[in-house]
Coordinates of C-alpha atoms in Angstrom, one line a residue:
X356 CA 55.9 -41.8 70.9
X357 CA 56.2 -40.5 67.4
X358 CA 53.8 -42.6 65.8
X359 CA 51.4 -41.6 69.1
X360 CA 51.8 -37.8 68.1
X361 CA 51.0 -38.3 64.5
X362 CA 47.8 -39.9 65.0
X363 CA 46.9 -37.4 67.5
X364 CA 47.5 -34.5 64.2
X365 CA 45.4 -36.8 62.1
X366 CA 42.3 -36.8 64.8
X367 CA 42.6 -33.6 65.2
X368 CA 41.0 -30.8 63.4
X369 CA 43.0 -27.2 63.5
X370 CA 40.7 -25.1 65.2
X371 CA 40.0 -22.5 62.5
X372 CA 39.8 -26.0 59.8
X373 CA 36.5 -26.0 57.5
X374 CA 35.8 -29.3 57.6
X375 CA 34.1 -29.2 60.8
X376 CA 30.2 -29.5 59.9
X377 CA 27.7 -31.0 61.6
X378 CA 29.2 -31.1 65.4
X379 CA 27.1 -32.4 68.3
X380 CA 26.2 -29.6 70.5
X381 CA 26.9 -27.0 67.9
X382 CA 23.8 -25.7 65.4
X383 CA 23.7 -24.7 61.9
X384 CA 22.4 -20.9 61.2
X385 CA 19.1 -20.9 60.0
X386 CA 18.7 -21.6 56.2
X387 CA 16.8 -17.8 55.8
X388 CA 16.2 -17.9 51.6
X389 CA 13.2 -18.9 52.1
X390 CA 12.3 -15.8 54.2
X391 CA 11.6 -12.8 52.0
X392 CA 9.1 -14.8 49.5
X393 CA 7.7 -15.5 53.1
X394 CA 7.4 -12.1 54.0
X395 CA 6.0 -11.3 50.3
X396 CA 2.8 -13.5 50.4
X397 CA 2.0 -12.6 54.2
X398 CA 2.2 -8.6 52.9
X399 CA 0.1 -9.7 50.1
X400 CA -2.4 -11.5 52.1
X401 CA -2.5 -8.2 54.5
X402 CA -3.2 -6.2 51.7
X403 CA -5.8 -7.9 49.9
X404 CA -7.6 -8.2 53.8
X405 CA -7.3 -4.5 53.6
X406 CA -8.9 -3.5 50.7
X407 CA -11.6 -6.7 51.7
X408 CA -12.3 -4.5 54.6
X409 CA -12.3 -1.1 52.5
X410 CA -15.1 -2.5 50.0
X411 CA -17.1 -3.6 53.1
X412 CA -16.8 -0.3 54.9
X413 CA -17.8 1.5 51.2
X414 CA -20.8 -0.6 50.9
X415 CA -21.9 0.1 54.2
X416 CA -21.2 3.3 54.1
X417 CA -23.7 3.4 50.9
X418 CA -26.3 1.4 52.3
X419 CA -26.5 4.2 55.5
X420 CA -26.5 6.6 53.4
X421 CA -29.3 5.4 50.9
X422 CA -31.2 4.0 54.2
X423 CA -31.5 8.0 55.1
X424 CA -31.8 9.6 51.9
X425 CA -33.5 7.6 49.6
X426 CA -37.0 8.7 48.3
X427 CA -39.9 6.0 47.5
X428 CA -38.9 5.7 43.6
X429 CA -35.7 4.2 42.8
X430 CA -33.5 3.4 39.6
X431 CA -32.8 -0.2 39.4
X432 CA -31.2 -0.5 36.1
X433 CA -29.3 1.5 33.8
X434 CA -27.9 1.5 30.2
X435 CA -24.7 1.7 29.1
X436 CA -25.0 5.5 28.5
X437 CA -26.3 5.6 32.4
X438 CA -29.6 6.2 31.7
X439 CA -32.3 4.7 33.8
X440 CA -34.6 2.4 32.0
X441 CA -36.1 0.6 35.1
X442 CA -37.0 2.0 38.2
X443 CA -38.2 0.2 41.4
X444 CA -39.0 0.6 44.8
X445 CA -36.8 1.6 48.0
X446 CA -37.2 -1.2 49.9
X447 CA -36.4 -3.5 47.2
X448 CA -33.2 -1.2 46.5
X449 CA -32.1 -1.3 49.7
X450 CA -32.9 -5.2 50.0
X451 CA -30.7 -5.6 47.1
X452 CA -27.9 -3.3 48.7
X453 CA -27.9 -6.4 51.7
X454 CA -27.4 -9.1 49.7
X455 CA -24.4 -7.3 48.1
X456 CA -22.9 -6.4 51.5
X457 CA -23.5 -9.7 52.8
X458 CA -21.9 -11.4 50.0
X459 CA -19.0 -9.3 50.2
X460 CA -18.9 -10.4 53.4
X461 CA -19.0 -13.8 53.3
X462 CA -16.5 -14.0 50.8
X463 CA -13.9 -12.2 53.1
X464 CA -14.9 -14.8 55.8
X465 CA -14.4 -17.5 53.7
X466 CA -11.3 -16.4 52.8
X467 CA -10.3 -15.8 56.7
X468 CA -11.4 -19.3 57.5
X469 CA -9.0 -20.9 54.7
X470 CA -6.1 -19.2 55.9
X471 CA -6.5 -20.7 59.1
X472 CA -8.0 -24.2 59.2
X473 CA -11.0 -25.0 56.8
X474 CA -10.6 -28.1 54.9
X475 CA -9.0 -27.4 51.5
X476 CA -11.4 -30.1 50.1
X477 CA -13.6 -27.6 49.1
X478 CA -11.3 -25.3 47.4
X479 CA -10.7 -26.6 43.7
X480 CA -7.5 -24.9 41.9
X481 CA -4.9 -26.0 38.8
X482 CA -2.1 -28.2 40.1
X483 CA -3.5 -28.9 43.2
X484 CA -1.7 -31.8 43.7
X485 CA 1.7 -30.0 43.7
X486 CA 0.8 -28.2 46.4
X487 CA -0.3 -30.5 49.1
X488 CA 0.9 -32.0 51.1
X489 CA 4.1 -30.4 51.5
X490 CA 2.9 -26.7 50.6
X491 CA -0.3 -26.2 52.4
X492 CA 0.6 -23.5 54.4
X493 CA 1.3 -21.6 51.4
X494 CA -1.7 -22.0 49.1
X495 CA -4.0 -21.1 52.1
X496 CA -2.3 -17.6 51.8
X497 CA -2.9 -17.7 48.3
X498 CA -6.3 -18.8 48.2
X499 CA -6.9 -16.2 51.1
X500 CA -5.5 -13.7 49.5
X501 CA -7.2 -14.2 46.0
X502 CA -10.9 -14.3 47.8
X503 CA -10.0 -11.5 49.5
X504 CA -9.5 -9.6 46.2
X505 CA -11.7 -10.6 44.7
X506 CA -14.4 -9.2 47.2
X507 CA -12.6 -6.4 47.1
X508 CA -13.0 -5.6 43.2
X509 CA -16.9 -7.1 43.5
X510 CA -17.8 -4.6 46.4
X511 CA -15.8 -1.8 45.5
X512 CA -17.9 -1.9 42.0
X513 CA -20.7 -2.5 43.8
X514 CA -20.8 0.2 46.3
X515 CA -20.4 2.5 43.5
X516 CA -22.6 1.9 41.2
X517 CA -25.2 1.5 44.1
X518 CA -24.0 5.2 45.0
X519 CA -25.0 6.5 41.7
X520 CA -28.2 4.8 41.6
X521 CA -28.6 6.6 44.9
X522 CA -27.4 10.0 43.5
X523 CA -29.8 9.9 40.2
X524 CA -32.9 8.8 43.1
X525 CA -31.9 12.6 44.1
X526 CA -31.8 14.1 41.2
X527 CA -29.0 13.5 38.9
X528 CA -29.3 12.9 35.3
X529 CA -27.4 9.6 35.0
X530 CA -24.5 8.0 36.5
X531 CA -22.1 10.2 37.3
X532 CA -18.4 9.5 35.6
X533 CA -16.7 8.7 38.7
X534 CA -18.9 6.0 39.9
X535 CA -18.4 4.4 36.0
X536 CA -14.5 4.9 36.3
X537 CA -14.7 3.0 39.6
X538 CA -16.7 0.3 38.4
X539 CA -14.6 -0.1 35.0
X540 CA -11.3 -0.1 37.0
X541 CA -12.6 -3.0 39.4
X542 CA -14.0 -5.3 36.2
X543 CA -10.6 -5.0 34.4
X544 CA -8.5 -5.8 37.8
X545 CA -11.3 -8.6 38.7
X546 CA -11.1 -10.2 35.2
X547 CA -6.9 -9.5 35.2
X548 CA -7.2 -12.0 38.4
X549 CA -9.0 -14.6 37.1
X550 CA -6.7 -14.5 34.4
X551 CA -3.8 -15.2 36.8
X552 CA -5.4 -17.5 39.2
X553 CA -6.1 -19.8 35.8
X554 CA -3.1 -19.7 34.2
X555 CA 0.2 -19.0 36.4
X556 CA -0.3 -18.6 39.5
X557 CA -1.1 -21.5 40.8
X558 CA 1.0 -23.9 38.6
X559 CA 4.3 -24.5 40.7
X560 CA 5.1 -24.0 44.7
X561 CA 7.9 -21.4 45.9
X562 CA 10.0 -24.4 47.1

């Protein structure tokens, strides 16, 4: 009887004992580390979306405005001072002002259709290889999120720049300094990007 009793304390774990990991039935709490860096890349990838959208809706914006306003001769180039030294024709302006919306565009729906289930065949990045298989999930956000900006930057320099071609067609002297500011603001973030994209940012996987 004795020895029965001590084998029944050795088989038997103290209910409050630590040891017990891993029992049938019972599950482990979820392993949440992972969770905020999450969280961080699908805020990212909403925000980049957003300002993808912003640069569309500015270029549109432009090209309505210029469709109404614009008078038969048309600046098509300036120098670095923002003087006009070619000028052109509206519909060629406005032509123009397409192809940059539509490219804008494109780039956002490209980015829309990696995040989801385009082949990542076509997409060519550093380190590639240490991202799939295992991390593919995670460098479609990236690769979203980085075409997103960088439609962003393009269009947002490009709608204004096309507005102050449209204000000197009505009468300004040169490009006014906010249009400039604009456009200098969304070259340094653009080139700041590539930068990144090159050199750090897609060189190892958030395990």
């Amino acid at each position: 009887a004795s020895r029965y009793a001590a084998s029944r304390r050795l088989r038997v774990s103290p209910p409050d004992s630590p040891t017990r990991v891993g029992r049938p039935g019972v599950r482990s709490p979820p392993n949440r580390m992972s969770e905020p860096a999450g969280r961080t890349v699908n805020d990212m990838l909403e925000l980049a979306r957003t300002a993808w959208l912003l640069a569309c809706a500015a270029l549109l914006a432009v090209f309505g405005w210029a469709l109404f306003v614009l008078p038969e001769r048309v600046p098509q180039h300036v120098d670095a001072a923002g003087r006009v030294t070619e000028w052109g024709s509206r519909a060629s302006f406005l032509a123009g002002m397409g192809v940059a919306l539509l490219s804008t565009a494109i780039v956002g729906l490209l980015a829309r259709a990696i995040s989801r289930t385009m082949s990542l065949e076509v997409v060519n990045i550093p380190h590639k290889e240490r991202w799939l298989p295992g991390h593919e999930s995670a460098l479609r956000e990236r690769v979203a999120a980085d075409l997103y900006l960088v439609g962003a930057t393009i269009g947002g320099a490009l709608a204004a720049l096309m507005a102050g071609l449209v204000l000197i067609a009505l009468g300004e002297p040169g490009l006014p300094g906010w249009t400039v500011a604009i456009a200098v603001v969304a070259g340094v973030v653009l080139a700041v990007q590539l930068v990144v994209m090159l050199t750090v940012r897609y060189r190892t996987p958030a395990d």
